[in-house]
């Protein structure tokens, strides 16, 4: 562990590169299908394999998806784009080069606002978002000496989202990744699944003396398959660099890999010299010009974004910041909540039901909210039933709600059929009150002598005898009257 002294003398600097696989039906420069789980090497046309004489053709939807993300992050959109060949040899790269955007990323600058645990906000400034193609996959089977390659993924559309070196802590990095994942899901351009590799993050990490204007040598860490692991890798890497510095050792520019098993990073390759990718413009693709009309049509089709919804939930529905955050976690949850609010004016109750009861059922059953058995209108019906005083909240959440999930019937029908409506028949309540008072003569005497706190005990007894269904208002009234009279 680095000493307290070195920790307080240095600060960390982090820049993230995030690759997101775009959910286009075909590849970015070829018509091969993009499907997960096909037999290896079945979605590979001669274009993907880079056979001589084949010509790439740009996928319009991939460009639109990249622009959507750029607009969501307030980037400048490049109107004139060229694609470049990035040349290198690797077995999973059948063409010997990757098509990417070197000098003209489709989106420049921009920022993403993240919210930290202490409630503060930070703007993470971005450098660029560019479009490129993915490589294939090398497969190392346990116990096999050979490496297998599957080119199905080669040529799949990716966007690479690059931040400036402005992130300061692993918590900020995790919050940024959470926000990026939320955005790509809202925009419906990528499933954001880090475990399956459709969203991948490389973390660049350096340390420098506090307040320095000169950045330290950066180390790039790869192979983290969850946001949590990115956070762990960054924490470990910062400590490692502090330790090395404390020992008087220099930090090398290198690429390291993260081992989730023990939480450590290991050197993969030292970057002794700058990689020379011999970038040059792809001669077989005409420059891509983004017209005003096209850009406007993409802008017009943008869905509501989480921040917008967050503001609306706070301003229009009067919800606390916390609720708005939970409800906008996914677009589907936000949609469901708003749908409930179309049928009830009790927005806070709607929020409470969605955040707690609904969410816990979804978690328990590993369900997506789109498959939640209780419709928004039915949930609103349950809220109205409570608000009208016909059932109490406990019965609503413990008895009626679970039955609604099972049977899909309306709350009112379930309450009626199962005899769960509040007991507001004065005659029946009076009988129960009389029973309670008669069986507690000593307590009644004490009450009469001034021990008014016993009222709660009498109430509780009546409630118990009614099976939790006594209308509390009417019961209090009748109980008070009876006690006065006897
Ligand atoms: P490279 O050419 O090595 O890919 P770039 O300048 O393109 O380097 O930056 C790649 C990523 O590394 C960016 O996210 C950037 O913010 C980050 N980065 C650059 N310099 C540093 C540094 N000194 N410390 C931490 N991150 C850095
Ligand atoms: Mg890089």
Short mmCIF file of C-alpha atoms and ligand atoms in Angstrom, two decimals:
data_model
loop_
_atom_site.label_atom_id
_atom_site.label_comp_id
_atom_site.label_asym_id
_atom_site.label_seq_id
_atom_site.Cartn_x
_atom_site.Cartn_y
_atom_site.Cartn_z
CA UNK A 1 0.00 0.00 0.00
CA UNK A 2 1.32 3.45 -0.85
CA UNK A 3 2.05 5.67 2.15
CA UNK A 4 -0.24 8.42 3.28
CA UNK A 5 2.46 10.96 2.32
CA UNK A 6 2.71 9.91 -1.31
CA UNK A 7 -1.03 9.60 -1.59
CA UNK A 8 -1.52 13.17 -0.46
CA UNK A 9 1.30 14.49 -2.64
CA UNK A 10 0.03 12.98 -5.92
CA UNK A 11 -3.17 13.01 -7.89
CA UNK A 12 -4.46 10.63 -10.52
CA UNK A 13 -5.54 11.48 -14.07
CA UNK A 14 -7.78 9.15 -16.05
CA UNK A 15 -8.97 9.15 -19.66
CA UNK A 16 -11.38 6.52 -20.94
CA UNK A 17 -11.82 4.98 -24.38
CA UNK A 18 -15.15 3.20 -24.72
CA UNK A 19 -16.09 0.99 -27.65
CA UNK A 20 -19.78 0.37 -28.25
CA UNK A 21 -21.02 -2.20 -30.72
CA UNK A 22 -23.83 -0.64 -32.73
CA UNK A 23 -27.02 -2.64 -33.08
CA UNK A 24 -27.22 -2.42 -36.84
CA UNK A 25 -28.58 -5.41 -38.70
CA UNK A 26 -25.64 -5.55 -41.05
CA UNK A 27 -21.97 -4.67 -40.80
CA UNK A 28 -20.59 -1.18 -41.22
CA UNK A 29 -19.05 -1.70 -44.68
CA UNK A 30 -20.73 -4.92 -45.85
CA UNK A 31 -24.16 -6.51 -45.88
CA UNK A 32 -23.18 -9.52 -43.71
CA UNK A 33 -25.61 -10.11 -40.87
CA UNK A 34 -24.70 -9.01 -37.36
CA UNK A 35 -26.09 -11.70 -35.09
CA UNK A 36 -24.86 -12.99 -31.79
CA UNK A 37 -24.26 -16.71 -31.48
CA UNK A 38 -24.06 -17.77 -35.17
CA UNK A 39 -21.81 -20.66 -36.13
CA UNK A 40 -18.24 -19.33 -36.38
CA UNK A 41 -17.20 -17.86 -39.72
CA UNK A 42 -20.64 -17.91 -41.32
CA UNK A 43 -21.31 -14.15 -41.56
CA UNK A 44 -18.22 -13.31 -43.54
CA UNK A 45 -18.49 -12.06 -47.09
CA UNK A 46 -15.49 -11.37 -49.30
CA UNK A 47 -15.76 -7.69 -48.33
CA UNK A 48 -15.33 -8.49 -44.64
CA UNK A 49 -12.39 -10.70 -45.51
CA UNK A 50 -10.86 -7.98 -47.68
CA UNK A 51 -10.51 -10.06 -50.80
CA UNK A 52 -8.82 -8.21 -53.69
CA UNK A 53 -11.23 -6.25 -55.82
CA UNK A 54 -14.00 -5.99 -53.23
CA UNK A 55 -15.40 -2.62 -52.30
CA UNK A 56 -16.69 -1.45 -48.91
CA UNK A 57 -20.02 0.36 -48.75
CA UNK A 58 -20.94 2.51 -45.76
CA UNK A 59 -23.95 1.56 -43.61
CA UNK A 60 -26.16 4.64 -43.27
CA UNK A 61 -27.78 3.48 -40.04
CA UNK A 62 -24.37 3.15 -38.36
CA UNK A 63 -23.66 6.79 -39.22
CA UNK A 64 -27.05 7.83 -37.82
CA UNK A 65 -26.41 5.94 -34.59
CA UNK A 66 -23.01 7.60 -34.16
CA UNK A 67 -24.58 11.02 -34.75
CA UNK A 68 -27.36 10.25 -32.25
CA UNK A 69 -24.74 9.60 -29.59
CA UNK A 70 -22.90 12.77 -30.59
CA UNK A 71 -26.07 14.85 -30.27
CA UNK A 72 -26.83 13.26 -26.89
CA UNK A 73 -23.36 14.35 -25.69
CA UNK A 74 -23.59 17.89 -27.18
CA UNK A 75 -20.78 17.18 -29.64
CA UNK A 76 -20.02 19.07 -32.81
CA UNK A 77 -20.97 16.87 -35.76
CA UNK A 78 -18.39 16.72 -38.57
CA UNK A 79 -19.98 17.45 -41.92
CA UNK A 80 -17.11 16.08 -43.95
CA UNK A 81 -15.82 12.67 -43.02
CA UNK A 82 -13.20 10.44 -44.45
CA UNK A 83 -12.36 6.92 -43.37
CA UNK A 84 -8.81 5.79 -42.82
CA UNK A 85 -7.02 2.50 -42.95
CA UNK A 86 -5.22 1.73 -39.72
CA UNK A 87 -2.65 -0.85 -40.73
CA UNK A 88 -1.44 -3.56 -38.42
CA UNK A 89 -1.09 -7.30 -38.41
CA UNK A 90 -3.07 -9.41 -36.02
CA UNK A 91 -4.65 -12.83 -36.61
CA UNK A 92 -8.18 -11.54 -35.84
CA UNK A 93 -7.87 -8.80 -38.47
CA UNK A 94 -8.45 -10.52 -41.80
CA UNK A 95 -7.82 -7.47 -44.00
CA UNK A 96 -4.59 -6.42 -42.33
CA UNK A 97 -6.09 -3.03 -41.59
CA UNK A 98 -9.04 -1.62 -39.70
CA UNK A 99 -11.27 1.05 -41.23
CA UNK A 100 -11.59 3.90 -38.75
CA UNK A 101 -11.70 7.69 -38.63
CA UNK A 102 -8.35 9.20 -37.78
CA UNK A 103 -8.44 12.89 -38.68
CA UNK A 104 -12.18 13.40 -39.03
CA UNK A 105 -14.08 11.78 -36.16
CA UNK A 106 -17.80 12.12 -36.83
CA UNK A 107 -18.34 13.82 -33.44
CA UNK A 108 -15.96 16.18 -31.70
CA UNK A 109 -15.76 17.59 -28.19
CA UNK A 110 -18.96 17.31 -26.18
CA UNK A 111 -19.42 16.32 -22.56
CA UNK A 112 -21.37 14.07 -20.26
CA UNK A 113 -22.58 15.21 -16.85
CA UNK A 114 -22.20 12.66 -14.10
CA UNK A 115 -23.57 12.64 -10.60
CA UNK A 116 -21.36 11.42 -7.77
CA UNK A 117 -22.40 9.70 -4.57
CA UNK A 118 -22.07 12.88 -2.51
CA UNK A 119 -24.64 14.50 -4.80
CA UNK A 120 -22.16 16.72 -6.65
CA UNK A 121 -22.05 16.92 -10.44
CA UNK A 122 -19.05 16.80 -12.77
CA UNK A 123 -18.80 17.40 -16.49
CA UNK A 124 -16.59 14.84 -18.22
CA UNK A 125 -15.21 16.54 -21.31
CA UNK A 126 -14.96 14.36 -24.38
CA UNK A 127 -12.44 14.49 -27.14
CA UNK A 128 -14.27 12.63 -29.89
CA UNK A 129 -16.59 9.87 -31.01
CA UNK A 130 -15.55 8.10 -34.18
CA UNK A 131 -16.95 5.27 -36.25
CA UNK A 132 -14.92 2.17 -36.98
CA UNK A 133 -15.16 -1.53 -37.61
CA UNK A 134 -14.59 -4.27 -35.06
CA UNK A 135 -12.04 -7.07 -35.46
CA UNK A 136 -12.79 -10.80 -35.29
CA UNK A 137 -12.30 -12.89 -32.18
CA UNK A 138 -9.43 -15.17 -31.23
CA UNK A 139 -10.62 -18.15 -29.25
CA UNK A 140 -8.35 -20.03 -26.89
CA UNK A 141 -9.99 -23.26 -25.79
CA UNK A 142 -8.80 -24.71 -22.50
CA UNK A 143 -6.18 -27.41 -23.03
CA UNK A 144 -5.86 -26.71 -26.78
CA UNK A 145 -2.49 -25.61 -28.11
CA UNK A 146 -4.03 -23.88 -31.14
CA UNK A 147 -5.82 -20.56 -31.33
CA UNK A 148 -9.06 -20.50 -33.28
CA UNK A 149 -10.36 -17.42 -35.06
CA UNK A 150 -13.97 -16.47 -35.66
CA UNK A 151 -14.37 -13.60 -38.13
CA UNK A 152 -18.12 -13.16 -37.64
CA UNK A 153 -17.54 -10.06 -35.54
CA UNK A 154 -15.08 -8.55 -38.05
CA UNK A 155 -16.61 -5.51 -39.68
CA UNK A 156 -19.30 -4.95 -37.04
CA UNK A 157 -19.97 -1.24 -36.55
CA UNK A 158 -18.39 0.35 -33.48
CA UNK A 159 -18.26 3.81 -32.08
CA UNK A 160 -15.26 4.72 -29.99
CA UNK A 161 -15.99 7.38 -27.39
CA UNK A 162 -12.84 9.06 -26.09
CA UNK A 163 -12.66 11.41 -23.10
CA UNK A 164 -10.05 14.04 -22.43
CA UNK A 165 -7.73 13.18 -19.54
CA UNK A 166 -10.04 14.89 -17.05
CA UNK A 167 -11.37 12.12 -14.83
CA UNK A 168 -9.88 12.17 -11.34
CA UNK A 169 -11.18 9.16 -9.44
CA UNK A 170 -12.38 5.64 -10.09
CA UNK A 171 -15.79 6.66 -8.78
CA UNK A 172 -16.02 9.38 -11.43
CA UNK A 173 -14.95 6.88 -14.10
CA UNK A 174 -17.64 4.44 -12.99
CA UNK A 175 -20.28 7.17 -12.94
CA UNK A 176 -19.25 8.21 -16.46
CA UNK A 177 -19.50 4.63 -17.76
CA UNK A 178 -22.89 4.20 -16.11
CA UNK A 179 -24.07 7.34 -17.87
CA UNK A 180 -22.66 6.25 -21.25
CA UNK A 181 -24.36 2.88 -20.89
CA UNK A 182 -27.62 4.58 -19.99
CA UNK A 183 -27.34 6.86 -23.02
CA UNK A 184 -26.63 4.14 -25.59
CA UNK A 185 -29.57 2.17 -24.20
CA UNK A 186 -31.91 5.16 -24.29
CA UNK A 187 -30.80 5.87 -27.84
CA UNK A 188 -31.32 2.22 -28.73
CA UNK A 189 -27.98 2.02 -30.50
CA UNK A 190 -26.12 -0.54 -28.35
CA UNK A 191 -27.18 -2.96 -25.61
CA UNK A 192 -24.41 -1.66 -23.34
CA UNK A 193 -23.60 -5.15 -22.09
CA UNK A 194 -20.03 -5.17 -20.79
CA UNK A 195 -20.14 -8.82 -19.73
CA UNK A 196 -20.76 -9.88 -23.32
CA UNK A 197 -18.32 -7.33 -24.72
CA UNK A 198 -20.78 -5.17 -26.65
CA UNK A 199 -19.49 -2.27 -24.58
CA UNK A 200 -15.75 -2.28 -23.78
CA UNK A 201 -13.60 0.16 -21.88
CA UNK A 202 -9.87 0.87 -21.91
CA UNK A 203 -8.72 3.01 -19.01
CA UNK A 204 -5.68 5.30 -19.37
CA UNK A 205 -4.22 6.14 -16.01
CA UNK A 206 -1.37 8.34 -14.83
CA UNK A 207 -0.34 10.15 -11.67
CA UNK A 208 1.31 13.54 -11.20
CA UNK A 209 2.29 15.77 -8.27
CA UNK A 210 -0.81 17.56 -6.99
CA UNK A 211 -1.51 20.77 -8.87
CA UNK A 212 0.98 19.96 -11.64
CA UNK A 213 0.18 21.17 -15.13
CA UNK A 214 2.17 18.38 -16.77
CA UNK A 215 0.54 14.99 -17.10
CA UNK A 216 2.47 11.90 -16.07
CA UNK A 217 3.18 8.88 -18.25
CA UNK A 218 -0.02 6.99 -18.89
CA UNK A 219 -0.62 3.29 -18.63
CA UNK A 220 -3.49 1.72 -20.56
CA UNK A 221 -5.48 -1.01 -18.79
CA UNK A 222 -7.68 -3.39 -20.76
CA UNK A 223 -9.96 -6.38 -20.28
CA UNK A 224 -12.42 -5.25 -17.66
CA UNK A 225 -15.81 -6.84 -18.22
CA UNK A 226 -17.93 -4.74 -15.88
CA UNK A 227 -18.10 -1.19 -14.61
CA UNK A 228 -17.22 -2.47 -11.17
CA UNK A 229 -14.07 -4.06 -12.56
CA UNK A 230 -13.06 -0.85 -14.33
CA UNK A 231 -13.30 0.83 -10.96
CA UNK A 232 -11.22 -1.89 -9.28
CA UNK A 233 -8.62 -1.83 -12.06
CA UNK A 234 -8.22 1.95 -11.77
CA UNK A 235 -7.86 1.81 -7.99
CA UNK A 236 -5.27 -0.92 -8.25
CA UNK A 237 -3.37 0.83 -11.01
CA UNK A 238 -3.23 4.16 -9.15
CA UNK A 239 -1.85 2.37 -6.07
CA UNK A 240 0.69 0.49 -8.18
CA UNK A 241 1.92 3.71 -9.78
CA UNK A 242 2.15 5.42 -6.38
CA UNK A 243 4.14 2.47 -5.02
CA UNK A 244 6.54 2.50 -7.95
CA UNK A 245 7.01 6.25 -7.60
CA UNK A 246 7.61 5.92 -3.88
CA UNK A 247 10.31 3.34 -4.60
CA UNK A 248 11.90 5.79 -7.02
CA UNK A 249 10.97 3.75 -10.10
CA UNK A 250 9.77 5.33 -13.32
CA UNK A 251 6.33 4.55 -14.80
CA UNK A 252 6.55 2.99 -18.27
CA UNK A 253 4.14 3.69 -21.03
CA UNK A 254 2.61 0.26 -21.38
CA UNK A 255 -0.54 -1.73 -21.87
CA UNK A 256 -1.64 -3.79 -18.89
CA UNK A 257 -4.38 -6.34 -18.47
CA UNK A 258 -6.71 -6.65 -15.49
CA UNK A 259 -7.21 -9.92 -13.67
CA UNK A 260 -10.64 -9.85 -12.05
CA UNK A 261 -9.68 -12.87 -9.92
CA UNK A 262 -7.14 -11.03 -7.77
CA UNK A 263 -7.89 -7.42 -8.73
CA UNK A 264 -4.37 -6.77 -10.10
CA UNK A 265 -3.04 -5.48 -13.40
CA UNK A 266 -0.26 -7.20 -15.36
CA UNK A 267 1.96 -5.90 -18.13
CA UNK A 268 0.98 -7.07 -21.63
CA UNK A 269 3.29 -4.97 -23.77
CA UNK A 270 5.58 -2.01 -23.33
CA UNK A 271 5.04 0.86 -25.74
CA UNK A 272 8.71 1.63 -26.36
CA UNK A 273 8.00 3.59 -29.47
CA UNK A 274 4.87 5.13 -30.87
CA UNK A 275 2.84 2.58 -32.76
CA UNK A 276 3.06 3.33 -36.45
CA UNK A 277 -0.25 2.41 -37.99
CA UNK A 278 0.56 4.15 -41.30
CA UNK A 279 -2.91 5.69 -41.43
CA UNK A 280 -4.04 6.71 -44.88
CA UNK A 281 -7.45 7.55 -46.34
CA UNK A 282 -9.42 4.55 -47.57
CA UNK A 283 -9.28 4.98 -51.34
CA UNK A 284 -12.39 2.87 -51.99
CA UNK A 285 -14.82 5.00 -49.98
CA UNK A 286 -16.04 8.40 -51.07
CA UNK A 287 -15.97 11.06 -48.36
CA UNK A 288 -19.12 11.04 -46.26
CA UNK A 289 -20.90 14.37 -46.28
CA UNK A 290 -23.54 14.91 -43.59
CA UNK A 291 -26.10 17.30 -45.05
CA UNK A 292 -28.10 19.80 -42.99
CA UNK A 293 -31.35 17.97 -43.84
CA UNK A 294 -30.00 14.62 -42.75
CA UNK A 295 -28.62 16.01 -39.50
CA UNK A 296 -31.93 17.74 -38.78
CA UNK A 297 -33.92 14.58 -39.42
CA UNK A 298 -31.69 12.66 -37.00
CA UNK A 299 -32.07 15.44 -34.44
CA UNK A 300 -35.86 15.45 -34.86
CA UNK A 301 -36.06 11.70 -34.26
CA UNK A 302 -34.06 11.82 -31.01
CA UNK A 303 -35.89 10.22 -28.06
CA UNK A 304 -36.11 11.96 -24.68
CA UNK A 305 -32.81 11.61 -22.84
CA UNK A 306 -32.39 10.64 -19.19
CA UNK A 307 -31.43 14.16 -18.09
CA UNK A 308 -34.47 15.65 -19.78
CA UNK A 309 -36.73 13.08 -18.15
CA UNK A 310 -35.02 13.66 -14.83
CA UNK A 311 -35.80 17.37 -15.05
CA UNK A 312 -39.38 16.65 -16.06
CA UNK A 313 -39.89 14.22 -13.20
CA UNK A 314 -38.65 16.79 -10.70
CA UNK A 315 -40.40 19.82 -12.21
CA UNK A 316 -43.67 18.43 -13.57
CA UNK A 317 -44.29 15.54 -11.23
CA UNK A 318 -42.76 17.18 -8.15
CA UNK A 319 -40.58 14.16 -7.36
CA UNK A 320 -37.44 14.27 -5.21
CA UNK A 321 -34.12 14.16 -7.05
CA UNK A 322 -33.53 10.64 -5.75
CA UNK A 323 -36.79 9.29 -7.21
CA UNK A 324 -36.09 10.93 -10.55
CA UNK A 325 -32.69 9.27 -10.64
CA UNK A 326 -34.05 5.79 -9.95
CA UNK A 327 -36.97 6.12 -12.36
CA UNK A 328 -34.81 7.34 -15.25
CA UNK A 329 -32.34 4.53 -14.79
CA UNK A 330 -33.80 2.95 -17.90
CA UNK A 331 -36.08 4.33 -20.56
CA UNK A 332 -38.56 1.51 -20.04
CA UNK A 333 -38.87 2.21 -16.32
CA UNK A 334 -39.38 5.91 -17.03
CA UNK A 335 -42.00 5.06 -19.66
CA UNK A 336 -43.85 2.76 -17.30
CA UNK A 337 -43.86 5.41 -14.56
CA UNK A 338 -45.19 8.05 -16.94
CA UNK A 339 -47.85 5.65 -18.14
CA UNK A 340 -48.98 5.11 -14.52
CA UNK A 341 -49.13 8.89 -14.14
CA UNK A 342 -51.51 9.09 -17.08
CA UNK A 343 -54.05 7.30 -14.88
CA UNK A 344 -53.40 8.82 -11.47
CA UNK A 345 -52.52 12.24 -10.15
CA UNK A 346 -50.76 10.82 -7.09
CA UNK A 347 -47.31 10.95 -8.71
CA UNK A 348 -45.37 10.36 -5.51
CA UNK A 349 -47.35 7.19 -4.81
CA UNK A 350 -46.74 6.07 -8.41
CA UNK A 351 -43.03 6.67 -7.92
CA UNK A 352 -42.97 4.76 -4.63
CA UNK A 353 -44.75 1.76 -6.13
CA UNK A 354 -42.47 1.63 -9.17
CA UNK A 355 -39.25 2.18 -7.19
CA UNK A 356 -39.97 -0.39 -4.51
CA UNK A 357 -42.74 -2.96 -5.05
CA UNK A 358 -42.41 -3.21 -8.84
CA UNK A 359 -38.59 -3.15 -8.84
CA UNK A 360 -38.28 -5.81 -6.19
CA UNK A 361 -40.54 -8.19 -8.12
CA UNK A 362 -38.51 -7.53 -11.28
CA UNK A 363 -35.27 -8.28 -9.42
CA UNK A 364 -36.64 -11.39 -7.72
CA UNK A 365 -37.93 -12.88 -10.93
CA UNK A 366 -35.20 -11.47 -13.15
CA UNK A 367 -37.86 -9.88 -15.33
CA UNK A 368 -37.68 -6.89 -17.65
CA UNK A 369 -40.20 -4.17 -16.92
CA UNK A 370 -41.72 -4.65 -20.38
CA UNK A 371 -42.76 -8.12 -19.22
CA UNK A 372 -44.13 -6.97 -15.89
CA UNK A 373 -47.56 -8.60 -15.48
CA UNK A 374 -49.29 -5.59 -13.91
CA UNK A 375 -50.09 -2.91 -16.47
CA UNK A 376 -49.60 0.79 -15.72
CA UNK A 377 -53.34 1.41 -15.71
CA UNK A 378 -53.94 -1.42 -13.22
CA UNK A 379 -51.22 -0.12 -10.89
CA UNK A 380 -52.85 3.31 -11.04
CA UNK A 381 -56.13 1.57 -10.13
CA UNK A 382 -54.51 0.17 -7.00
CA UNK A 383 -53.21 3.62 -6.05
CA UNK A 384 -56.71 5.08 -6.47
CA UNK A 385 -58.19 2.33 -4.34
CA UNK A 386 -55.82 3.25 -1.49
CA UNK A 387 -56.34 6.97 -1.99
CA UNK A 388 -60.12 6.60 -1.86
CA UNK A 389 -59.76 4.96 1.55
CA UNK A 390 -61.34 1.69 0.40
CA UNK A 391 -58.24 -0.34 1.29
CA UNK A 392 -55.23 0.47 3.40
CA UNK A 393 -51.68 0.54 2.13
CA UNK A 394 -50.55 -2.56 3.97
CA UNK A 395 -53.29 -4.70 2.49
CA UNK A 396 -52.67 -3.13 -0.91
CA UNK A 397 -49.00 -4.01 -0.93
CA UNK A 398 -49.08 -7.31 0.93
CA UNK A 399 -52.28 -8.88 -0.37
CA UNK A 400 -53.72 -7.14 -3.42
CA UNK A 401 -50.50 -6.37 -5.33
CA UNK A 402 -49.21 -9.98 -5.21
CA UNK A 403 -52.64 -11.22 -6.39
CA UNK A 404 -52.61 -8.72 -9.24
CA UNK A 405 -49.26 -10.14 -10.35
CA UNK A 406 -50.71 -13.66 -10.25
CA UNK A 407 -54.08 -13.07 -11.82
CA UNK A 408 -53.76 -9.86 -13.79
CA UNK A 409 -57.15 -8.71 -12.47
CA UNK A 410 -57.96 -5.18 -11.41
CA UNK A 411 -57.20 -4.10 -7.85
CA UNK A 412 -60.86 -3.35 -7.14
CA UNK A 413 -62.00 -6.79 -8.33
CA UNK A 414 -59.36 -8.54 -6.25
CA UNK A 415 -60.20 -6.49 -3.15
CA UNK A 416 -63.88 -7.33 -3.57
CA UNK A 417 -63.45 -11.04 -4.32
CA UNK A 418 -61.03 -11.59 -1.47
CA UNK A 419 -62.96 -9.53 1.00
CA UNK A 420 -60.11 -7.07 1.45
CA UNK A 421 -62.03 -3.82 1.35
CA UNK A 422 -61.85 -1.72 4.49
CA UNK A 423 -64.61 -2.45 6.98
CA UNK A 424 -66.62 0.75 7.13
CA UNK A 425 -69.91 -0.69 8.26
CA UNK A 426 -70.55 1.22 11.50
CA UNK A 427 -72.63 -1.60 12.98
CA UNK A 428 -69.95 -4.23 12.51
CA UNK A 429 -67.23 -1.93 13.81
CA UNK A 430 -69.32 -1.07 16.88
CA UNK A 431 -69.71 -4.77 17.65
CA UNK A 432 -65.95 -5.25 17.47
CA UNK A 433 -65.35 -2.22 19.68
CA UNK A 434 -67.80 -3.48 22.27
CA UNK A 435 -66.09 -6.87 22.27
CA UNK A 436 -62.68 -5.32 22.82
CA UNK A 437 -63.83 -3.04 25.62
CA UNK A 438 -65.77 -5.79 27.38
CA UNK A 439 -62.81 -8.13 27.39
CA UNK A 440 -60.50 -5.44 28.84
CA UNK A 441 -62.41 -3.99 31.83
CA UNK A 442 -59.21 -3.13 33.77
CA UNK A 443 -57.74 -1.23 30.85
CA UNK A 444 -61.01 0.65 30.39
CA UNK A 445 -60.86 1.73 34.05
CA UNK A 446 -57.28 2.94 33.64
CA UNK A 447 -58.30 4.83 30.54
CA UNK A 448 -61.12 6.48 32.40
CA UNK A 449 -58.64 7.51 35.13
CA UNK A 450 -56.65 9.37 32.51
CA UNK A 451 -54.27 6.88 30.84
CA UNK A 452 -55.20 8.15 27.37
CA UNK A 453 -52.35 6.29 25.69
CA UNK A 454 -54.46 3.13 25.96
CA UNK A 455 -56.53 4.38 23.07
CA UNK A 456 -53.86 3.07 20.70
CA UNK A 457 -54.07 -0.36 22.33
CA UNK A 458 -57.86 -0.49 21.88
CA UNK A 459 -57.47 0.58 18.26
CA UNK A 460 -54.90 -2.14 17.69
CA UNK A 461 -57.22 -4.77 19.16
CA UNK A 462 -60.15 -3.69 16.99
CA UNK A 463 -57.84 -3.70 13.98
CA UNK A 464 -56.67 -7.22 14.82
CA UNK A 465 -60.22 -8.53 15.16
CA UNK A 466 -61.14 -6.97 11.82
CA UNK A 467 -58.24 -8.73 10.10
CA UNK A 468 -56.51 -5.38 9.52
CA UNK A 469 -59.48 -4.06 7.58
CA UNK A 470 -61.21 -1.71 10.04
CA UNK A 471 -61.60 1.73 8.49
CA UNK A 472 -59.23 3.65 10.79
CA UNK A 473 -61.07 6.96 10.65
CA UNK A 474 -64.51 5.60 11.44
CA UNK A 475 -63.10 3.26 14.10
CA UNK A 476 -61.33 6.11 15.91
CA UNK A 477 -64.53 8.10 15.87
CA UNK A 478 -66.72 5.28 17.19
CA UNK A 479 -64.17 4.17 19.75
CA UNK A 480 -63.84 7.70 21.16
CA UNK A 481 -67.58 8.04 21.40
CA UNK A 482 -68.06 4.67 23.08
CA UNK A 483 -65.36 5.32 25.67
CA UNK A 484 -66.93 8.64 26.55
CA UNK A 485 -70.33 7.07 27.00
CA UNK A 486 -69.43 4.10 29.20
P1 LIG B 1 -2.97 7.28 -27.76
O1 LIG B 1 -2.50 7.96 -28.98
O2 LIG B 1 -1.91 6.61 -26.96
O3 LIG B 1 -4.19 6.44 -27.96
P2 LIG B 1 -4.49 9.60 -26.96
O4 LIG B 1 -3.88 10.94 -26.79
O5 LIG B 1 -5.31 9.35 -28.17
O6 LIG B 1 -3.38 8.49 -26.76
O7 LIG B 1 -5.40 9.35 -25.70
C1 LIG B 1 -6.01 8.15 -25.48
C2 LIG B 1 -6.71 8.25 -24.16
O8 LIG B 1 -5.77 8.43 -23.12
C3 LIG B 1 -7.67 9.44 -24.05
O9 LIG B 1 -8.83 9.02 -23.37
C4 LIG B 1 -6.92 10.42 -23.20
O10 LIG B 1 -7.78 11.21 -22.44
C5 LIG B 1 -6.09 9.54 -22.32
N1 LIG B 1 -4.84 10.15 -21.86
C6 LIG B 1 -3.94 10.80 -22.60
N2 LIG B 1 -2.90 11.19 -21.83
C7 LIG B 1 -3.14 10.77 -20.57
C8 LIG B 1 -2.46 10.84 -19.33
N3 LIG B 1 -1.27 11.41 -19.22
N4 LIG B 1 -3.04 10.28 -18.25
C9 LIG B 1 -4.22 9.66 -18.34
N5 LIG B 1 -4.91 9.56 -19.47
C10 LIG B 1 -4.39 10.10 -20.58
MG1 LIG B 2 -5.86 4.86 -28.01
#
